[in-house]
GROMACS .gro file of C-alpha atoms in nm:
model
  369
    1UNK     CA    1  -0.712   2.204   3.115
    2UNK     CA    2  -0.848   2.546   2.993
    3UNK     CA    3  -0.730   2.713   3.315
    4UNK     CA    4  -0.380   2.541   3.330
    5UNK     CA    5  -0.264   2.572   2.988
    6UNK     CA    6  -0.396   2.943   2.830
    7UNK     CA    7  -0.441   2.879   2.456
    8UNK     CA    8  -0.405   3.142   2.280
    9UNK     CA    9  -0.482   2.988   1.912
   10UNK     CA   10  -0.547   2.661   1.760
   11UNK     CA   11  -0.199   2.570   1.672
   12UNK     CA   12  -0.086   2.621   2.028
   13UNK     CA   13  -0.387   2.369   2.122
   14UNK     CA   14  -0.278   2.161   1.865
   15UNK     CA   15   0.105   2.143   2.002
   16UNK     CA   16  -0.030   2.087   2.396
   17UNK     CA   17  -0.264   1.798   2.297
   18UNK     CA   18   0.021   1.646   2.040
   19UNK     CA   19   0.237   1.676   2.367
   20UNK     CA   20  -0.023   1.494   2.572
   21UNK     CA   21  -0.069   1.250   2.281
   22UNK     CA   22   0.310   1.184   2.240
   23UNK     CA   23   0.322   1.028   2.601
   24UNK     CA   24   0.120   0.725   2.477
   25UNK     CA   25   0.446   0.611   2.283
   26UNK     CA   26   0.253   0.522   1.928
   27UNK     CA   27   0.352   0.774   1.667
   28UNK     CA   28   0.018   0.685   1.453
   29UNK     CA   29  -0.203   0.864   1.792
   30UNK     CA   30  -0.241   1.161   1.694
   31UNK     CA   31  -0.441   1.463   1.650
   32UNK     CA   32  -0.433   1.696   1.261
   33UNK     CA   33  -0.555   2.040   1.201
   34UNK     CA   34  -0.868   2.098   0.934
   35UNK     CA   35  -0.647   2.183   0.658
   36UNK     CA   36  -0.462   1.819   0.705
   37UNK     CA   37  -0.786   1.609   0.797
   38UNK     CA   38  -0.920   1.778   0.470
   39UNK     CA   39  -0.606   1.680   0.278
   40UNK     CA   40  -0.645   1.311   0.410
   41UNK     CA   41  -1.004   1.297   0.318
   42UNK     CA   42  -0.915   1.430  -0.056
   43UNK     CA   43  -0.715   1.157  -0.053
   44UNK     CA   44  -0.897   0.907   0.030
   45UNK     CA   45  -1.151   1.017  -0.269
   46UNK     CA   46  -0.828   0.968  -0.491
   47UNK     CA   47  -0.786   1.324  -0.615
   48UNK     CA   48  -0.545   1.598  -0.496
   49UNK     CA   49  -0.302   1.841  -0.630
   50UNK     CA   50   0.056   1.796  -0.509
   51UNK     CA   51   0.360   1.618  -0.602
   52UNK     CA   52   0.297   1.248  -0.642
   53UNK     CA   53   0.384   1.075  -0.331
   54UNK     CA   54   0.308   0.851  -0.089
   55UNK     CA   55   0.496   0.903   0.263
   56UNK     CA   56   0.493   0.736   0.597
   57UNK     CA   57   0.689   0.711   0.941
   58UNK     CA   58   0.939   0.449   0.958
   59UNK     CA   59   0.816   0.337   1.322
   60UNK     CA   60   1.156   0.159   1.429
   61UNK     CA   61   1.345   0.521   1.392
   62UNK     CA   62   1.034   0.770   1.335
   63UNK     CA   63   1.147   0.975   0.986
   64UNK     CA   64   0.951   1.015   0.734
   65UNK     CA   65   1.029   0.788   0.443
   66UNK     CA   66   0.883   0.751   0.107
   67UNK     CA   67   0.657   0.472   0.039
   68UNK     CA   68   0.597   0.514  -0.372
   69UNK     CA   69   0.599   0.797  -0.594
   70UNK     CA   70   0.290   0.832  -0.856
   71UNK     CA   71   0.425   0.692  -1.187
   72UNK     CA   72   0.523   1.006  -1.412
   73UNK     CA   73   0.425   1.230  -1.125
   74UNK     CA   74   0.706   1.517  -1.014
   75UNK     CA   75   0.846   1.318  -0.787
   76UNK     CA   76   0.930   1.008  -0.975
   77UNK     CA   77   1.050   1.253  -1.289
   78UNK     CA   78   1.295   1.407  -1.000
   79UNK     CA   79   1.437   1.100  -0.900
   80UNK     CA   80   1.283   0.995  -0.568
   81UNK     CA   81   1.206   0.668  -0.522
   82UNK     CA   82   1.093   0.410  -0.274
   83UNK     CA   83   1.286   0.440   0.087
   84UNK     CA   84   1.399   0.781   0.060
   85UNK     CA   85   1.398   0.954   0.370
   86UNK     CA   86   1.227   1.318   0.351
   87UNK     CA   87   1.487   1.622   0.589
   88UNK     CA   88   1.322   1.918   0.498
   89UNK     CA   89   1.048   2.085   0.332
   90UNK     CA   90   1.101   2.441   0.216
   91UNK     CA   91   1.391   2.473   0.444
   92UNK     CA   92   1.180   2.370   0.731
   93UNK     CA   93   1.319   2.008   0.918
   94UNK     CA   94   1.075   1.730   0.941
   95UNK     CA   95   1.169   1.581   1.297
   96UNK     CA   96   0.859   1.542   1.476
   97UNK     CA   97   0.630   1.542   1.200
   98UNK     CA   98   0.371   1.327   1.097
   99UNK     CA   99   0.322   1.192   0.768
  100UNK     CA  100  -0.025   1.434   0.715
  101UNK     CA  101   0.173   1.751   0.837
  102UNK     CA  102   0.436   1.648   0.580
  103UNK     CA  103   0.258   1.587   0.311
  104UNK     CA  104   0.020   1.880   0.352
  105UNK     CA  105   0.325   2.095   0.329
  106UNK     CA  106   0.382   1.888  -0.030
  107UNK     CA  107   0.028   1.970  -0.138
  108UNK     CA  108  -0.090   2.246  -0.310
  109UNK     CA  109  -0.201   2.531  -0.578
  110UNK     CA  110  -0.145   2.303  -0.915
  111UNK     CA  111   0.138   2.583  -1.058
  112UNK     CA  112   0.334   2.663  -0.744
  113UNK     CA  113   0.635   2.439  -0.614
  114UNK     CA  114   0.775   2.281  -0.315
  115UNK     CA  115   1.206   2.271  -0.240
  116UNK     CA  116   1.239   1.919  -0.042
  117UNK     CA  117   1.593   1.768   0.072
  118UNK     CA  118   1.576   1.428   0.035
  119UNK     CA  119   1.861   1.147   0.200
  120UNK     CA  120   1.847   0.861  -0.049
  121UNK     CA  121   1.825   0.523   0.025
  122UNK     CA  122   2.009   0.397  -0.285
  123UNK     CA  123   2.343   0.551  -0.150
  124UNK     CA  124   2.575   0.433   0.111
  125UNK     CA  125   2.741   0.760   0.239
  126UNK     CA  126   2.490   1.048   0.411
  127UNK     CA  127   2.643   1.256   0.282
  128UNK     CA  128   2.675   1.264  -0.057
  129UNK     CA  129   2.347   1.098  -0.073
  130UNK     CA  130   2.122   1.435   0.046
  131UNK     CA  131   2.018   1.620  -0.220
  132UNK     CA  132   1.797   1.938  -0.280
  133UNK     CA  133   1.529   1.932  -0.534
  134UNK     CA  134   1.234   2.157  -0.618
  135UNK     CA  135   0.931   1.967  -0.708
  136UNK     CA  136   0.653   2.154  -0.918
  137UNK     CA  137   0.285   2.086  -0.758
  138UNK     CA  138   0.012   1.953  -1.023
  139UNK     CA  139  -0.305   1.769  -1.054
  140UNK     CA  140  -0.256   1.401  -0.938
  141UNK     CA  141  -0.549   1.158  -1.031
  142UNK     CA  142  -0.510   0.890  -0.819
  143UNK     CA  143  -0.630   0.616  -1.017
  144UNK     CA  144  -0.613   0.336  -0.793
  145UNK     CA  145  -0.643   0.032  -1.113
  146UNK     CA  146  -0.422  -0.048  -1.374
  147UNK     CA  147  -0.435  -0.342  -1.545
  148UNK     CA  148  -0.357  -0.522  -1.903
  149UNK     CA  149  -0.367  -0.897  -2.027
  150UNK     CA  150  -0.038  -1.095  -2.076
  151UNK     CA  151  -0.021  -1.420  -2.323
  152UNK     CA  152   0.078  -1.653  -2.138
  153UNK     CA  153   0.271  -1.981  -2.268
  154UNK     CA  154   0.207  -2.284  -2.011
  155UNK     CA  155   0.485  -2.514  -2.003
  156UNK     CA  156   0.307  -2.812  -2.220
  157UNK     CA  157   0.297  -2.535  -2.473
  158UNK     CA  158  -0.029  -2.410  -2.449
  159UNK     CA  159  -0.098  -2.019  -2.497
  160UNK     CA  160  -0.356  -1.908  -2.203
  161UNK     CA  161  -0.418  -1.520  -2.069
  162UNK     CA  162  -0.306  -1.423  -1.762
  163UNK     CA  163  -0.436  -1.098  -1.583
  164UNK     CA  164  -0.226  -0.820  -1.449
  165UNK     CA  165  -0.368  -0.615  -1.210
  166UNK     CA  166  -0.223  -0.353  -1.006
  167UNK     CA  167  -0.354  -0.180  -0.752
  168UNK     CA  168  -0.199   0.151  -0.655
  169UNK     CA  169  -0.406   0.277  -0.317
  170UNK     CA  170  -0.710   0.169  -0.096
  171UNK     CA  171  -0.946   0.457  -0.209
  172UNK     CA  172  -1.301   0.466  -0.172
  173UNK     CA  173  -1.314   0.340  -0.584
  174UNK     CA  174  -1.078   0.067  -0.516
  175UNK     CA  175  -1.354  -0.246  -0.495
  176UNK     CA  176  -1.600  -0.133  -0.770
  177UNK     CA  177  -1.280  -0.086  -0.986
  178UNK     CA  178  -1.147  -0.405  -0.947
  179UNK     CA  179  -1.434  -0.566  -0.985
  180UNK     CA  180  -1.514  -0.394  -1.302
  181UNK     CA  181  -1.159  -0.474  -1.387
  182UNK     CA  182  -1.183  -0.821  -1.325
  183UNK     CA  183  -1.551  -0.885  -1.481
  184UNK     CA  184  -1.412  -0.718  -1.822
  185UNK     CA  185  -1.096  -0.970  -1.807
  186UNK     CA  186  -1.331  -1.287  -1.732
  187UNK     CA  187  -1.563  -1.185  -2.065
  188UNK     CA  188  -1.221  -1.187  -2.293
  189UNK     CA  189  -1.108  -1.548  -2.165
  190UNK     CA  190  -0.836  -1.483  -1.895
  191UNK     CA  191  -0.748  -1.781  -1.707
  192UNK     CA  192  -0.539  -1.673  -1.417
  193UNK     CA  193  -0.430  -1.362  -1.239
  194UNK     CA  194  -0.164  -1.144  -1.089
  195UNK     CA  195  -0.275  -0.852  -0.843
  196UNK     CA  196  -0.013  -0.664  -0.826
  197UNK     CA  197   0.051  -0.466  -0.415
  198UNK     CA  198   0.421  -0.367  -0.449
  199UNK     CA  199   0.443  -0.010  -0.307
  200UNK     CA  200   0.056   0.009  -0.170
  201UNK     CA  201   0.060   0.205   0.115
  202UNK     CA  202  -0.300   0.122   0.166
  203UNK     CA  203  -0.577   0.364   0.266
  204UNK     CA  204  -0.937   0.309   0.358
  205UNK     CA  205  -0.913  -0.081   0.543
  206UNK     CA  206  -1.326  -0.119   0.473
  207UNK     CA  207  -1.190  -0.087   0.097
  208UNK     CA  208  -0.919  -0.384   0.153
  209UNK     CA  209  -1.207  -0.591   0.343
  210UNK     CA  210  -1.434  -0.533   0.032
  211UNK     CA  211  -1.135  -0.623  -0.244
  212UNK     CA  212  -1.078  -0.915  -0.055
  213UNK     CA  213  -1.446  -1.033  -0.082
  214UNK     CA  214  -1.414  -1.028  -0.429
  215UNK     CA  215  -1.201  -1.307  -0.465
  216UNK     CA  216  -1.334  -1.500  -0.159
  217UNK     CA  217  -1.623  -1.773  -0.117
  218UNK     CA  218  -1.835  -1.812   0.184
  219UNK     CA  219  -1.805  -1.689   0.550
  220UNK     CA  220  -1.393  -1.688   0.571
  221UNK     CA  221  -1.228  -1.458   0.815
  222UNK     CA  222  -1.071  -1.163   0.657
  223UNK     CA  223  -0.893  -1.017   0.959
  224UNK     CA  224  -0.894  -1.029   1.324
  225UNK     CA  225  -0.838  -0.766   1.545
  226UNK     CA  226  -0.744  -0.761   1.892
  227UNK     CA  227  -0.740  -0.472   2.156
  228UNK     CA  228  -0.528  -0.374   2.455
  229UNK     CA  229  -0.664  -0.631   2.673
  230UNK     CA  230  -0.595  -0.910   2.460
  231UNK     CA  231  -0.984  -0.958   2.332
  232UNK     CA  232  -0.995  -1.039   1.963
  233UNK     CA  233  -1.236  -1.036   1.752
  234UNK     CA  234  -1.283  -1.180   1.394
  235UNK     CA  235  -1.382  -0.985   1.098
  236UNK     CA  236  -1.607  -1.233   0.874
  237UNK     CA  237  -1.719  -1.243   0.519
  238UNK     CA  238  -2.100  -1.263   0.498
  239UNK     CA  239  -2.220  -1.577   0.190
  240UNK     CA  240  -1.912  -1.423  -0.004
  241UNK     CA  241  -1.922  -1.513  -0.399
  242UNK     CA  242  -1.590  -1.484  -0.604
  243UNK     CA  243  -1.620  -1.308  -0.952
  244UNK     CA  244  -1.406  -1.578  -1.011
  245UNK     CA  245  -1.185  -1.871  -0.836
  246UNK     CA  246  -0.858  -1.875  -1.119
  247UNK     CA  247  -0.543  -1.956  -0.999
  248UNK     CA  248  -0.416  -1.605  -0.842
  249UNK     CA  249  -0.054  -1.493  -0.761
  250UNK     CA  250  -0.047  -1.173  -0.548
  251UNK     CA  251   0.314  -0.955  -0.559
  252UNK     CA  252   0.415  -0.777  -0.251
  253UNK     CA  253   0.746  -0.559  -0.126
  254UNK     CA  254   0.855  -0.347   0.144
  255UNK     CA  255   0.583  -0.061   0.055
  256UNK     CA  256   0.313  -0.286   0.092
  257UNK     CA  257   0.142  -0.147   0.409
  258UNK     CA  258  -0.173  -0.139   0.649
  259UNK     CA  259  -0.463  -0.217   0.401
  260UNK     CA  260  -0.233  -0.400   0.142
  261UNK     CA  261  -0.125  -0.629   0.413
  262UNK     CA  262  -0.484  -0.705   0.525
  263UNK     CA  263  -0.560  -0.802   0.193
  264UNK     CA  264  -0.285  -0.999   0.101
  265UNK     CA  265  -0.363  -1.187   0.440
  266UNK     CA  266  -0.648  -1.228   0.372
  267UNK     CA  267  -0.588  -1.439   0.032
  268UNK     CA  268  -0.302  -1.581   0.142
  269UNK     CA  269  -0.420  -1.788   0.488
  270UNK     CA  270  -0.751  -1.845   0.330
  271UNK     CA  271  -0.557  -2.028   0.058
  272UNK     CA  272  -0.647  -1.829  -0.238
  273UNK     CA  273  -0.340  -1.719  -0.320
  274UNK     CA  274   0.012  -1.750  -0.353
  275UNK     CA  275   0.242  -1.452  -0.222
  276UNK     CA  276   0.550  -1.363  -0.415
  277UNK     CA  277   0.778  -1.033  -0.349
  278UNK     CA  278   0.949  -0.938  -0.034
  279UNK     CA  279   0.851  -0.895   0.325
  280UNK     CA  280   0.604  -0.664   0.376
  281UNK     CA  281   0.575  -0.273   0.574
  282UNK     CA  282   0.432  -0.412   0.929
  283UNK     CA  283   0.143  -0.170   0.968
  284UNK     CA  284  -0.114  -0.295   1.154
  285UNK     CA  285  -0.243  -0.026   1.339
  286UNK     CA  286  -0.620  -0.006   1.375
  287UNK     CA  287  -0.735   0.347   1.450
  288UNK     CA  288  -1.053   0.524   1.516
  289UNK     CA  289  -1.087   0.889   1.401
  290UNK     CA  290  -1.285   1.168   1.582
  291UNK     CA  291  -1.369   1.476   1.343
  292UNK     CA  292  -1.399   1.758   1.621
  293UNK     CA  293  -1.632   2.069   1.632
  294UNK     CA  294  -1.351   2.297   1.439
  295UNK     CA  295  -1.280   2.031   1.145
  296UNK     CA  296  -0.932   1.864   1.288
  297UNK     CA  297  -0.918   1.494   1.350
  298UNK     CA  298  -0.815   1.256   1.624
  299UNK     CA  299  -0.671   0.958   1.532
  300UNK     CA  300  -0.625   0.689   1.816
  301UNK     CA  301  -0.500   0.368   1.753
  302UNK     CA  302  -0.730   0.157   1.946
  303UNK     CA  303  -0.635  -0.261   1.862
  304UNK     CA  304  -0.418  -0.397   1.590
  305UNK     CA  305  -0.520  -0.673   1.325
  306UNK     CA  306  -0.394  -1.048   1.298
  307UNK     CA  307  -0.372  -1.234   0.996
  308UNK     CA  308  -0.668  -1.477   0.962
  309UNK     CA  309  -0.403  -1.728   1.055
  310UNK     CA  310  -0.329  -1.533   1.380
  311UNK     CA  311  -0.006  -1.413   1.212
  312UNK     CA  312   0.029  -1.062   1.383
  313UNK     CA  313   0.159  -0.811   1.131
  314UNK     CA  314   0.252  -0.498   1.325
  315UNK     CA  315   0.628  -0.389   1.276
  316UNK     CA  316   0.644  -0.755   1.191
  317UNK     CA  317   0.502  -0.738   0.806
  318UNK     CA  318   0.395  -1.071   0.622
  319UNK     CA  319   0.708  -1.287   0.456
  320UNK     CA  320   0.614  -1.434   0.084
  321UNK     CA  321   0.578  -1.788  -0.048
  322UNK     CA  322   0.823  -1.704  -0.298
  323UNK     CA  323   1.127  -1.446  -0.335
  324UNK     CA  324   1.092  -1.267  -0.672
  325UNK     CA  325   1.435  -1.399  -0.807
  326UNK     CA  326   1.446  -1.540  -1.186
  327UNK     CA  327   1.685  -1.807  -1.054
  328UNK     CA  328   1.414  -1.957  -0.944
  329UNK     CA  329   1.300  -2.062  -1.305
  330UNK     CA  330   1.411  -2.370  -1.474
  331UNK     CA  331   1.557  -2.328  -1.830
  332UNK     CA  332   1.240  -2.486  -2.027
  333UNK     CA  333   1.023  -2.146  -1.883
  334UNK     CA  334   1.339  -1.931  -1.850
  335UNK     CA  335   1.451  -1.996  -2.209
  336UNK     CA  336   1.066  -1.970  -2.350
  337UNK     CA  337   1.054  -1.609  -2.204
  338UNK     CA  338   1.354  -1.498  -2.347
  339UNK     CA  339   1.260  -1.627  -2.685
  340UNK     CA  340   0.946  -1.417  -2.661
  341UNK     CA  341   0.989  -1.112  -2.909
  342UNK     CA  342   0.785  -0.896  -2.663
  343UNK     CA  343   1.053  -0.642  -2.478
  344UNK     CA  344   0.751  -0.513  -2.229
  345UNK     CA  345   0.846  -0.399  -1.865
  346UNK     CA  346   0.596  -0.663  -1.745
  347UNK     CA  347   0.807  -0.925  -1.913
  348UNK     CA  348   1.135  -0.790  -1.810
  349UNK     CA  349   1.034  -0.773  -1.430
  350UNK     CA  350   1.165  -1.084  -1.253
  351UNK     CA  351   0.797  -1.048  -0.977
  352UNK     CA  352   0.602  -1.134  -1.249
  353UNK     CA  353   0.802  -1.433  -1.401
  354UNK     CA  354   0.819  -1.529  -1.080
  355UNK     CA  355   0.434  -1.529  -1.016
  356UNK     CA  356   0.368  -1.685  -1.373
  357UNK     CA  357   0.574  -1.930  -1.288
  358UNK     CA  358   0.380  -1.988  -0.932
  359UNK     CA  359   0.059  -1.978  -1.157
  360UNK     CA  360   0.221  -2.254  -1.392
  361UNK     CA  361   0.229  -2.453  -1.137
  362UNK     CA  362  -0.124  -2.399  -0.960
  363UNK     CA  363  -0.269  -2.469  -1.311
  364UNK     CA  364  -0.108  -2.796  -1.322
  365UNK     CA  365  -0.179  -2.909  -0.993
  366UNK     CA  366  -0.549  -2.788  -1.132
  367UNK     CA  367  -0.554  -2.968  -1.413
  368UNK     CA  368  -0.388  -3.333  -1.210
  369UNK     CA  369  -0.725  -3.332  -0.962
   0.00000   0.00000   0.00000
């Protein structure tokens, strides 16, 4: 290879073994310089500096499109939001480019700023939907756990708690913070639970395997994975015990990818849970990564995962139990929430009146065994 193709520096190596790559026809095979294999590792830990958001190739057409924006980050304060597709960076045009090349171009010096053109997804002509904004670069904590306790009035009129929990990314934190998360909620009396996966791009898979454990009994299968010849192979829990077995309603959407999917999966087939949202991403790519001598990365998708139902998920995605659509709720609940003095976003989003709804009526079936 040496002899036939004269490098003359990295980046031109990097170009002729992205050309080699490209042949294979799967946009996730790839190979990233040190600077970007870095930047994905940061991220992974859950700390960067950039501007607060999470991007991925669309793999029906190949652009870049945005996933989520960090709550209050630049991004989301300039008016991006979920399905945007990203043109340019700094004047430079994105065609070609993987998500880690994009978004290492978005990173950087907390202080300094990035111009992006952005086509939005909430407007119906091209052209008058592109727009140029310059995005200021700061410190992003990825916190991947947010979480808060809702009163909850059951239909025969008692008043229960009902856990919210979202969780934002698959970072290394991820399972110790949801457990801790979900041990604190148990000790103040909450009685069911909403885990909350809209707009998850996911992240380390080990860390959606080990999430998934925590609401899981026994020796269920989390995820199966098959390879290019068609040999599969199921991932299994190991004498799993649930921090706790309340009724659980988990929300999903159209940013719900890779990790999330596995997850929700995961709770779903094993009958834990009850899904509620919109279909999901369809990522369900399983890669290995090679860290060569100079510090870049090759990522090489080697199988892709099955639901433990054998549902396969790849540019496919997982379809919910439930649309998140309030005309789904009978007047008695409707009318009781609408009553409630409390003007929180929580209560005004129609996902999780849907999914205390869906709990409503796990409890009762509860309750009539």
């Amino acid at each position: 290879m040496v002899e036939m193709f004269p490098l003359n520096s990295a980046d031109v190596a990097y170009t002729k073994i992205s050309g080699m790559l490209s042949t294979l026809g799967d946009p996730f095979t790839r190979i990233i310089s040190p600077k970007e294999y870095q930047s994905f590792r940061i991220g992974s830990d859950g700390n960067l500096q950039g501007v607060g958001i999470f991007i991925n190739i669309e793999p029906r057409t190949g652009h870049l499109v945005v996933l989520s924006c960090v709550k209050g980050g630049p991004a989301a304060r300039a008016g991006i939001h979920e399905g945007d597709e990203l043109i340019e960076i700094n004047g430079e045009r994105l065609d070609g480019f993987t998500s880690e090349a994009a978004a290492q171009k978005l990173r950087g010096t907390a202080g300094t700023s990035v111009k992006v053109k952005v086509h939005s997804a909430m407007e119906s002509s091209r052209d008058a939907s592109i727009r140029e904004v310059n995005l200021p670069r700061e410190y992003i904590t990825l916190s991947p756990i947010s979480s808060t306790i809702i009163p909850h009035k059951t239909r025969d009129g008692h008043l229960t708690k009902t856990g919210y929990v979202k969780l934002s990314a698959f970072s290394q934190s991820a399972a110790i913070d949801m457990a801790n998360t979900i041990l604190d909620m148990e000790t103040q009396g909450v009685h069911s639970y909403i885990l909350d996966l809209r707009n998850n791009p996911g992240g380390l898979v080990k860390a959606g395997l080990d999430v998934a454990q925590i609401w899981l009994d026994g020796d269920e299968t989390l995820v199966n994975t098959i390879d290019r010849d068609g040999n599969m192979l199921p991932i299994n829990m190991v004498d799993g015990h649930a921090i706790t077995r309340d009724p659980l309603v988990v929300l999903v959407n159209e940013g719900s990818a890779s990790a999330s999917e596995i997850l929700a999966g995961a709770l779903h087939d094993n009958g834990r849970a009850i899904l509620v949202g919109h279909k999901t991403f369809g990522k369900g790519k399983i890669q290995s990564v090679t860290e060569l001598h100079d510090g870049s990365a090759l990522f090489v998708t080697v199988a892709k995962y099955l639901s433990p139902a054998l549902h396969d998920i790849d540019q496919v995605g997982i379809m919910p139990d439930v649309q998140c659509t309030t005309d789904m709720l009978n007047s008695p609940r409707d009318s009781l929430l609408k009553n409630e003095s409390s003007t929180s976003s929580l209560e005004a989003d129609s996902c999780i009146l849907v999914a205390e709804h869906e709990l409503d009526i796990q409890e009762s079936v509860g309750t009539a065994s």
